[in-house]
Amino acid sequence: IDKTGTLTEGRPEVVGLEPAVGVDPHHLVRWAASLEQASEHPVARGVVREAERRGLQLGSVQDFVSEPGQGVQGKVDGKLFRAGRLSYVVADGASAPAQAGHALGTVVHVAEGSRYLGSLHLADRVRPEAREVVAALRAEGVQVVMATGDRRAVAEEVAQAVGITRVEAELLPTGKREWVQRLRAAGEVVALAGDGTNDAPALAEASVGIALASGTDVAMATAGITLVHGDLRGILRARRLSHATLTNIRQNLVWAFGYNLVGVPLAAGVLFPVTGVLLGPMVASLAMSLSSVSVIANALRLRRVRL
């Protein structure tokens, strides 16, 4: 299960700013939000909401580029800005303070060319049903793992809150996909739940991809299942319905096989030498119809399954 927007509500809010020396906090928020307004990531939307709360007028973005799992860059007011991971924003030679990136919560670093401007710290609330769902899945024998691109300290904090003991953190989109590939190569059946563009490669690689309708279009297009209301309990319902469906299919196969095992010899006249009885075309037609009706009636029992 992904973290941001899946285990959490996907509405991170700015809870702190760390502008570099000489940088106005309002300017830091405006530059970051101007850049992030072109991104679909939940963290980006949180930055934009902070700018709106402060009543800041955003600049237009040109030459926007998004690097999944890393950050975004583009020109605002004719200047090149980067926002995202610390390693990404300092790639042009920007020098960040030694303590940058150590705080809890999601951190968005911002740089203008080779000048480090500061960071925005965001926090997101855990979904109220997350702990219940994790506990129920574990009770049913499912190994639950958090797979996220966020920093390990942040990931483990959320994992502890929802009862997850295994965390795969700081995964880039390709890393998450490769991690799923390794699990499947080892013989595991992997269901992955995620909501973002960063999750799409891994959703496509998983045995079952599960997307939240509150997420991005590419995640929903890639996944095999979409939770329309964004409720994680849909994972439990889908899994239980799948088990009930497979059980129903096996029952129908056994019934159809047994029915034909008896019906075909009768239609072929196996009783004729003894009793002189043959099944007429009308009787055979009725028998085949009853076979189909019985299979459909058994399948309709799925409507009564408690999910």
C-alpha positions as a Markdown table, in Angstrom:
| # | Residue | x | y | z |
|---|---|---|---|---|
| 1 | Ile | 0.0 | 0.0 | 0.0 |
| 2 | Asp | 1.2 | 3.4 | -1.0 |
| 3 | Lys | 1.4 | 6.1 | 1.7 |
| 4 | Thr | 0.5 | 9.6 | 0.4 |
| 5 | Gly | -3.1 | 9.8 | -0.7 |
| 6 | Thr | -3.7 | 6.1 | 0.0 |
| 7 | Leu | -3.0 | 5.4 | 3.7 |
| 8 | Thr | -3.3 | 9.1 | 4.3 |
| 9 | Glu | -6.1 | 11.4 | 3.1 |
| 10 | Gly | -4.0 | 13.0 | 0.3 |
| 11 | Arg | -4.6 | 16.5 | 1.6 |
| 12 | Pro | -1.2 | 17.5 | 3.0 |
| 13 | Glu | -1.1 | 21.0 | 4.5 |
| 14 | Val | 1.9 | 23.2 | 5.0 |
| 15 | Val | 2.8 | 23.2 | 8.7 |
| 16 | Gly | 6.2 | 25.0 | 8.6 |
| 17 | Leu | 8.6 | 27.0 | 6.4 |
| 18 | Glu | 12.4 | 27.2 | 6.5 |
| 19 | Pro | 13.4 | 30.0 | 4.1 |
| 20 | Ala | 17.1 | 30.4 | 3.5 |
| 21 | Val | 18.8 | 33.5 | 4.8 |
| 22 | Gly | 17.6 | 36.6 | 3.0 |
| 23 | Val | 14.5 | 34.9 | 1.5 |
| 24 | Asp | 11.1 | 36.2 | 2.3 |
| 25 | Pro | 8.7 | 33.4 | 3.4 |
| 26 | His | 5.9 | 34.8 | 1.2 |
| 27 | His | 8.2 | 34.7 | -1.8 |
| 28 | Leu | 9.3 | 31.2 | -1.0 |
| 29 | Val | 5.6 | 30.0 | -1.0 |
| 30 | Arg | 4.8 | 32.0 | -4.1 |
| 31 | Trp | 7.6 | 30.5 | -6.1 |
| 32 | Ala | 7.0 | 27.0 | -5.0 |
| 33 | Ala | 3.2 | 27.2 | -5.6 |
| 34 | Ser | 3.7 | 28.9 | -9.0 |
| 35 | Leu | 5.7 | 25.9 | -10.0 |
| 36 | Glu | 3.6 | 23.2 | -8.3 |
| 37 | Gln | 0.3 | 24.4 | -9.7 |
| 38 | Ala | 1.1 | 22.4 | -12.9 |
| 39 | Ser | 1.5 | 19.2 | -10.9 |
| 40 | Glu | -1.2 | 16.7 | -10.0 |
| 41 | His | 0.7 | 15.4 | -6.9 |
| 42 | Pro | -1.2 | 15.8 | -3.6 |
| 43 | Val | 1.8 | 17.5 | -2.0 |
| 44 | Ala | 1.8 | 20.0 | -4.9 |
| 45 | Arg | -1.9 | 20.8 | -4.3 |
| 46 | Gly | -1.1 | 21.4 | -0.6 |
| 47 | Val | 1.6 | 23.9 | -1.5 |
| 48 | Val | -0.9 | 25.7 | -3.8 |
| 49 | Arg | -3.5 | 25.8 | -1.1 |
| 50 | Glu | -1.0 | 27.5 | 1.2 |
| 51 | Ala | -0.4 | 30.2 | -1.4 |
| 52 | Glu | -4.2 | 30.7 | -1.7 |
| 53 | Arg | -4.5 | 30.9 | 2.1 |
| 54 | Arg | -1.9 | 33.7 | 2.1 |
| 55 | Gly | -3.6 | 35.5 | -0.8 |
| 56 | Leu | -0.6 | 35.3 | -3.1 |
| 57 | Gln | -0.9 | 35.8 | -6.8 |
| 58 | Leu | 0.8 | 33.0 | -8.6 |
| 59 | Gly | 3.0 | 33.4 | -11.7 |
| 60 | Ser | 2.6 | 31.5 | -14.9 |
| 61 | Val | 4.9 | 28.5 | -15.6 |
| 62 | Gln | 6.8 | 27.9 | -18.8 |
| 63 | Asp | 8.8 | 24.8 | -19.8 |
| 64 | Phe | 7.3 | 22.8 | -17.0 |
| 65 | Val | 8.9 | 19.4 | -16.5 |
| 66 | Ser | 7.9 | 16.7 | -13.9 |
| 67 | Glu | 10.4 | 14.1 | -12.8 |
| 68 | Pro | 8.3 | 11.4 | -11.1 |
| 69 | Gly | 9.6 | 10.6 | -7.6 |
| 70 | Gln | 12.1 | 13.5 | -7.8 |
| 71 | Gly | 10.3 | 16.9 | -8.3 |
| 72 | Val | 9.4 | 19.5 | -10.8 |
| 73 | Gln | 11.1 | 22.4 | -12.6 |
| 74 | Gly | 10.0 | 25.2 | -14.8 |
| 75 | Lys | 10.4 | 28.9 | -15.5 |
| 76 | Val | 8.5 | 31.4 | -13.3 |
| 77 | Asp | 8.9 | 35.1 | -14.0 |
| 78 | Gly | 11.6 | 34.2 | -16.5 |
| 79 | Lys | 13.7 | 32.4 | -13.9 |
| 80 | Leu | 14.3 | 28.6 | -13.7 |
| 81 | Phe | 13.0 | 27.0 | -10.4 |
| 82 | Arg | 13.1 | 23.5 | -9.0 |
| 83 | Ala | 11.0 | 22.0 | -6.3 |
| 84 | Gly | 11.1 | 18.5 | -4.8 |
| 85 | Arg | 13.7 | 16.2 | -3.2 |
| 86 | Leu | 16.8 | 17.9 | -1.8 |
| 87 | Ser | 19.1 | 15.9 | -4.1 |
| 88 | Tyr | 17.0 | 17.0 | -7.1 |
| 89 | Val | 16.9 | 20.8 | -6.4 |
| 90 | Val | 20.6 | 21.0 | -5.7 |
| 91 | Ala | 21.5 | 19.2 | -8.9 |
| 92 | Asp | 22.4 | 22.6 | -10.5 |
| 93 | Gly | 24.9 | 23.3 | -7.8 |
| 94 | Ala | 22.6 | 24.9 | -5.2 |
| 95 | Ser | 24.1 | 24.7 | -1.7 |
| 96 | Ala | 21.6 | 23.7 | 1.0 |
| 97 | Pro | 22.0 | 24.1 | 4.8 |
| 98 | Ala | 23.5 | 21.1 | 6.5 |
| 99 | Gln | 20.3 | 20.4 | 8.5 |
| 100 | Ala | 18.0 | 20.6 | 5.5 |
| 101 | Gly | 15.8 | 17.5 | 5.0 |
| 102 | His | 15.9 | 16.1 | 8.6 |
| 103 | Ala | 12.5 | 17.3 | 9.8 |
| 104 | Leu | 9.6 | 14.9 | 10.0 |
| 105 | Gly | 6.8 | 15.3 | 7.5 |
| 106 | Thr | 7.0 | 15.7 | 3.8 |
| 107 | Val | 9.6 | 18.3 | 2.8 |
| 108 | Val | 9.5 | 20.2 | -0.5 |
| 109 | His | 12.8 | 22.0 | -1.2 |
| 110 | Val | 13.0 | 24.9 | -3.6 |
| 111 | Ala | 15.9 | 26.4 | -5.6 |
| 112 | Glu | 16.3 | 29.1 | -8.2 |
| 113 | Gly | 19.1 | 27.9 | -10.5 |
| 114 | Ser | 22.1 | 27.4 | -8.2 |
| 115 | Arg | 20.5 | 29.3 | -5.3 |
| 116 | Tyr | 18.8 | 27.4 | -2.6 |
| 117 | Leu | 15.7 | 29.2 | -1.4 |
| 118 | Gly | 14.4 | 27.0 | 1.5 |
| 119 | Ser | 11.9 | 24.3 | 2.2 |
| 120 | Leu | 8.2 | 23.8 | 3.0 |
| 121 | His | 7.1 | 21.2 | 5.5 |
| 122 | Leu | 3.8 | 19.4 | 5.0 |
| 123 | Ala | 1.8 | 17.0 | 7.1 |
| 124 | Asp | -1.0 | 14.7 | 6.1 |
| 125 | Arg | -3.7 | 13.0 | 8.2 |
| 126 | Val | -4.0 | 9.2 | 8.2 |
| 127 | Arg | -7.3 | 7.9 | 6.8 |
| 128 | Pro | -9.6 | 6.9 | 9.7 |
| 129 | Glu | -10.2 | 3.4 | 8.3 |
| 130 | Ala | -6.6 | 2.7 | 7.6 |
| 131 | Arg | -5.7 | 0.9 | 10.8 |
| 132 | Glu | -8.9 | -1.2 | 10.7 |
| 133 | Val | -8.2 | -2.3 | 7.1 |
| 134 | Val | -4.5 | -3.2 | 7.9 |
| 135 | Ala | -5.6 | -5.2 | 10.9 |
| 136 | Ala | -8.3 | -7.1 | 8.9 |
| 137 | Leu | -5.9 | -7.9 | 6.1 |
| 138 | Arg | -3.3 | -9.2 | 8.5 |
| 139 | Ala | -6.0 | -11.3 | 10.2 |
| 140 | Glu | -6.8 | -12.9 | 6.9 |
| 141 | Gly | -3.2 | -13.9 | 6.4 |
| 142 | Val | -2.1 | -11.0 | 4.0 |
| 143 | Gln | 1.3 | -9.5 | 4.5 |
| 144 | Val | 0.9 | -5.8 | 4.4 |
| 145 | Val | 3.8 | -3.6 | 3.3 |
| 146 | Met | 4.0 | 0.2 | 2.9 |
| 147 | Ala | 5.8 | 1.1 | -0.3 |
| 148 | Thr | 6.4 | 4.8 | -0.7 |
| 149 | Gly | 8.8 | 7.3 | -2.2 |
| 150 | Asp | 8.8 | 9.4 | 0.9 |
| 151 | Arg | 11.6 | 9.5 | 3.5 |
| 152 | Arg | 12.0 | 6.5 | 5.8 |
| 153 | Ala | 11.4 | 8.6 | 9.0 |
| 154 | Val | 8.1 | 9.9 | 7.7 |
| 155 | Ala | 7.1 | 6.5 | 6.3 |
| 156 | Glu | 7.8 | 4.7 | 9.6 |
| 157 | Glu | 5.8 | 7.3 | 11.5 |
| 158 | Val | 2.7 | 6.7 | 9.4 |
| 159 | Ala | 3.3 | 2.9 | 9.4 |
| 160 | Gln | 3.4 | 2.8 | 13.2 |
| 161 | Ala | 0.1 | 4.7 | 13.3 |
| 162 | Val | -1.7 | 2.2 | 11.1 |
| 163 | Gly | -0.1 | -1.0 | 12.4 |
| 164 | Ile | 2.3 | -1.8 | 9.5 |
| 165 | Thr | 5.5 | -3.4 | 10.5 |
| 166 | Arg | 7.3 | -3.6 | 7.1 |
| 167 | Val | 8.2 | -0.4 | 5.2 |
| 168 | Glu | 9.9 | 0.1 | 1.8 |
| 169 | Ala | 10.7 | 3.8 | 1.7 |
| 170 | Glu | 12.5 | 6.3 | -0.6 |
| 171 | Leu | 11.4 | 4.3 | -3.7 |
| 172 | Leu | 11.4 | 6.0 | -7.0 |
| 173 | Pro | 8.7 | 4.9 | -9.5 |
| 174 | Thr | 11.1 | 2.5 | -11.2 |
| 175 | Gly | 12.3 | 1.2 | -7.9 |
| 176 | Lys | 8.7 | 0.5 | -6.7 |
| 177 | Arg | 8.1 | -1.4 | -10.0 |
| 178 | Glu | 11.3 | -3.4 | -9.7 |
| 179 | Trp | 10.4 | -4.2 | -6.0 |
| 180 | Val | 7.1 | -5.6 | -7.2 |
| 181 | Gln | 8.9 | -7.6 | -10.0 |
| 182 | Arg | 11.2 | -9.2 | -7.4 |
| 183 | Leu | 8.2 | -10.2 | -5.2 |
| 184 | Arg | 6.4 | -11.8 | -8.1 |
| 185 | Ala | 9.6 | -13.5 | -9.4 |
| 186 | Ala | 9.8 | -15.1 | -5.9 |
| 187 | Gly | 6.3 | -16.5 | -6.4 |
| 188 | Glu | 4.3 | -14.0 | -4.4 |
| 189 | Val | 0.9 | -12.7 | -5.4 |
| 190 | Val | 1.1 | -9.0 | -5.1 |
| 191 | Ala | -1.8 | -6.5 | -4.9 |
| 192 | Leu | -0.7 | -2.9 | -4.9 |
| 193 | Ala | -2.9 | 0.0 | -3.8 |
| 194 | Gly | -1.9 | 3.5 | -4.9 |
| 195 | Asp | -3.3 | 6.8 | -6.2 |
| 196 | Gly | -0.6 | 8.7 | -8.0 |
| 197 | Thr | 1.3 | 9.0 | -11.3 |
| 198 | Asn | 4.3 | 7.7 | -9.4 |
| 199 | Asp | 2.4 | 4.5 | -8.6 |
| 200 | Ala | 1.4 | 3.7 | -12.2 |
| 201 | Pro | 4.4 | 1.6 | -13.2 |
| 202 | Ala | 4.1 | -0.6 | -10.1 |
| 203 | Leu | 0.3 | -0.8 | -10.5 |
| 204 | Ala | 0.8 | -2.2 | -14.0 |
| 205 | Glu | 3.4 | -4.7 | -12.7 |
| 206 | Ala | 1.3 | -6.0 | -9.8 |
| 207 | Ser | -0.9 | -9.1 | -9.9 |
| 208 | Val | -3.7 | -6.8 | -9.0 |
| 209 | Gly | -3.5 | -3.0 | -9.3 |
| 210 | Ile | -5.9 | -1.0 | -7.0 |
| 211 | Ala | -6.4 | 2.7 | -7.6 |
| 212 | Leu | -8.3 | 5.3 | -5.6 |
| 213 | Ala | -10.8 | 7.4 | -7.6 |
| 214 | Ser | -9.5 | 10.5 | -5.7 |
| 215 | Gly | -6.1 | 9.9 | -7.3 |
| 216 | Thr | -4.7 | 10.6 | -10.8 |
| 217 | Asp | -6.3 | 9.4 | -14.1 |
| 218 | Val | -3.2 | 7.5 | -15.1 |
| 219 | Ala | -3.3 | 5.4 | -11.9 |
| 220 | Met | -7.0 | 4.6 | -12.5 |
| 221 | Ala | -6.3 | 3.7 | -16.2 |
| 222 | Thr | -3.4 | 1.4 | -15.1 |
| 223 | Ala | -5.1 | -0.4 | -12.2 |
| 224 | Gly | -7.5 | -3.3 | -12.5 |
| 225 | Ile | -9.7 | -2.1 | -9.7 |
| 226 | Thr | -10.8 | 1.4 | -8.8 |
| 227 | Leu | -12.2 | 2.3 | -5.3 |
| 228 | Val | -14.8 | 4.7 | -6.5 |
| 229 | His | -15.4 | 6.3 | -3.0 |
| 230 | Gly | -11.7 | 6.2 | -2.0 |
| 231 | Asp | -12.5 | 4.1 | 1.0 |
| 232 | Leu | -9.7 | 1.5 | 1.8 |
| 233 | Arg | -12.3 | -0.9 | 3.1 |
| 234 | Gly | -13.1 | -1.5 | -0.6 |
| 235 | Ile | -9.9 | -3.6 | -0.6 |
| 236 | Leu | -11.4 | -5.9 | 1.9 |
| 237 | Arg | -14.7 | -6.1 | 0.1 |
| 238 | Ala | -13.0 | -6.7 | -3.3 |
| 239 | Arg | -10.9 | -9.5 | -1.8 |
| 240 | Arg | -13.8 | -11.2 | -0.1 |
| 241 | Leu | -16.0 | -10.9 | -3.2 |
| 242 | Ser | -13.2 | -12.4 | -5.3 |
| 243 | His | -12.9 | -15.4 | -2.9 |
| 244 | Ala | -16.7 | -15.9 | -3.0 |
| 245 | Thr | -16.7 | -15.7 | -6.8 |
| 246 | Leu | -14.0 | -18.3 | -7.2 |
| 247 | Thr | -15.8 | -20.6 | -4.8 |
| 248 | Asn | -19.0 | -20.1 | -6.8 |
| 249 | Ile | -17.2 | -20.8 | -10.1 |
| 250 | Arg | -15.9 | -24.1 | -8.7 |
| 251 | Gln | -19.4 | -25.1 | -7.5 |
| 252 | Asn | -20.8 | -24.3 | -11.0 |
| 253 | Leu | -18.1 | -26.3 | -12.7 |
| 254 | Val | -18.7 | -29.3 | -10.4 |
| 255 | Trp | -22.5 | -29.0 | -10.9 |
| 256 | Ala | -22.2 | -28.7 | -14.7 |
| 257 | Phe | -19.7 | -31.5 | -15.0 |
| 258 | Gly | -21.9 | -33.8 | -12.9 |
| 259 | Tyr | -25.0 | -32.8 | -14.7 |
| 260 | Asn | -23.4 | -33.6 | -18.1 |
| 261 | Leu | -21.8 | -36.8 | -16.8 |
| 262 | Val | -25.4 | -38.1 | -16.1 |
| 263 | Gly | -27.2 | -36.4 | -18.9 |
| 264 | Val | -25.0 | -37.2 | -21.9 |
| 265 | Pro | -25.2 | -41.0 | -21.4 |
| 266 | Leu | -28.9 | -40.8 | -20.9 |
| 267 | Ala | -29.3 | -38.8 | -24.1 |
| 268 | Ala | -27.1 | -41.4 | -25.9 |
| 269 | Gly | -29.5 | -44.1 | -24.9 |
| 270 | Val | -27.6 | -45.9 | -22.2 |
| 271 | Leu | -31.0 | -47.0 | -20.6 |
| 272 | Phe | -32.6 | -48.1 | -23.8 |
| 273 | Pro | -31.4 | -51.7 | -23.8 |
| 274 | Val | -32.8 | -52.2 | -20.3 |
| 275 | Thr | -35.9 | -49.9 | -20.1 |
| 276 | Gly | -36.6 | -49.0 | -23.7 |
| 277 | Val | -36.5 | -45.3 | -22.7 |
| 278 | Leu | -35.0 | -42.6 | -24.8 |
| 279 | Leu | -34.8 | -38.9 | -24.1 |
| 280 | Gly | -36.8 | -37.0 | -26.7 |
| 281 | Pro | -35.6 | -33.7 | -28.2 |
| 282 | Met | -38.0 | -31.7 | -26.0 |
| 283 | Val | -36.9 | -33.4 | -22.8 |
| 284 | Ala | -33.2 | -32.9 | -23.7 |
| 285 | Ser | -33.9 | -29.2 | -24.5 |
| 286 | Leu | -35.6 | -28.8 | -21.2 |
| 287 | Ala | -32.8 | -30.5 | -19.3 |
| 288 | Met | -30.1 | -28.3 | -20.9 |
| 289 | Ser | -32.2 | -25.2 | -20.0 |
| 290 | Leu | -32.5 | -26.4 | -16.4 |
| 291 | Ser | -28.7 | -26.8 | -16.3 |
| 292 | Ser | -28.2 | -23.2 | -17.3 |
| 293 | Val | -30.8 | -21.9 | -14.9 |
| 294 | Ser | -29.3 | -23.8 | -12.0 |
| 295 | Val | -25.8 | -22.3 | -12.7 |
| 296 | Ile | -27.2 | -18.8 | -13.0 |
| 297 | Ala | -29.3 | -19.3 | -9.8 |
| 298 | Asn | -26.1 | -20.4 | -7.9 |
| 299 | Ala | -24.2 | -17.4 | -9.3 |
| 300 | Leu | -27.0 | -15.0 | -8.0 |
| 301 | Arg | -26.3 | -16.2 | -4.5 |
| 302 | Leu | -23.2 | -13.9 | -4.6 |
| 303 | Arg | -25.6 | -11.0 | -4.1 |
| 304 | Arg | -26.1 | -12.3 | -0.5 |
| 305 | Val | -22.4 | -12.6 | 0.3 |
| 306 | Arg | -21.5 | -10.4 | 3.4 |
| 307 | Leu | -18.6 | -8.2 | 2.4 |
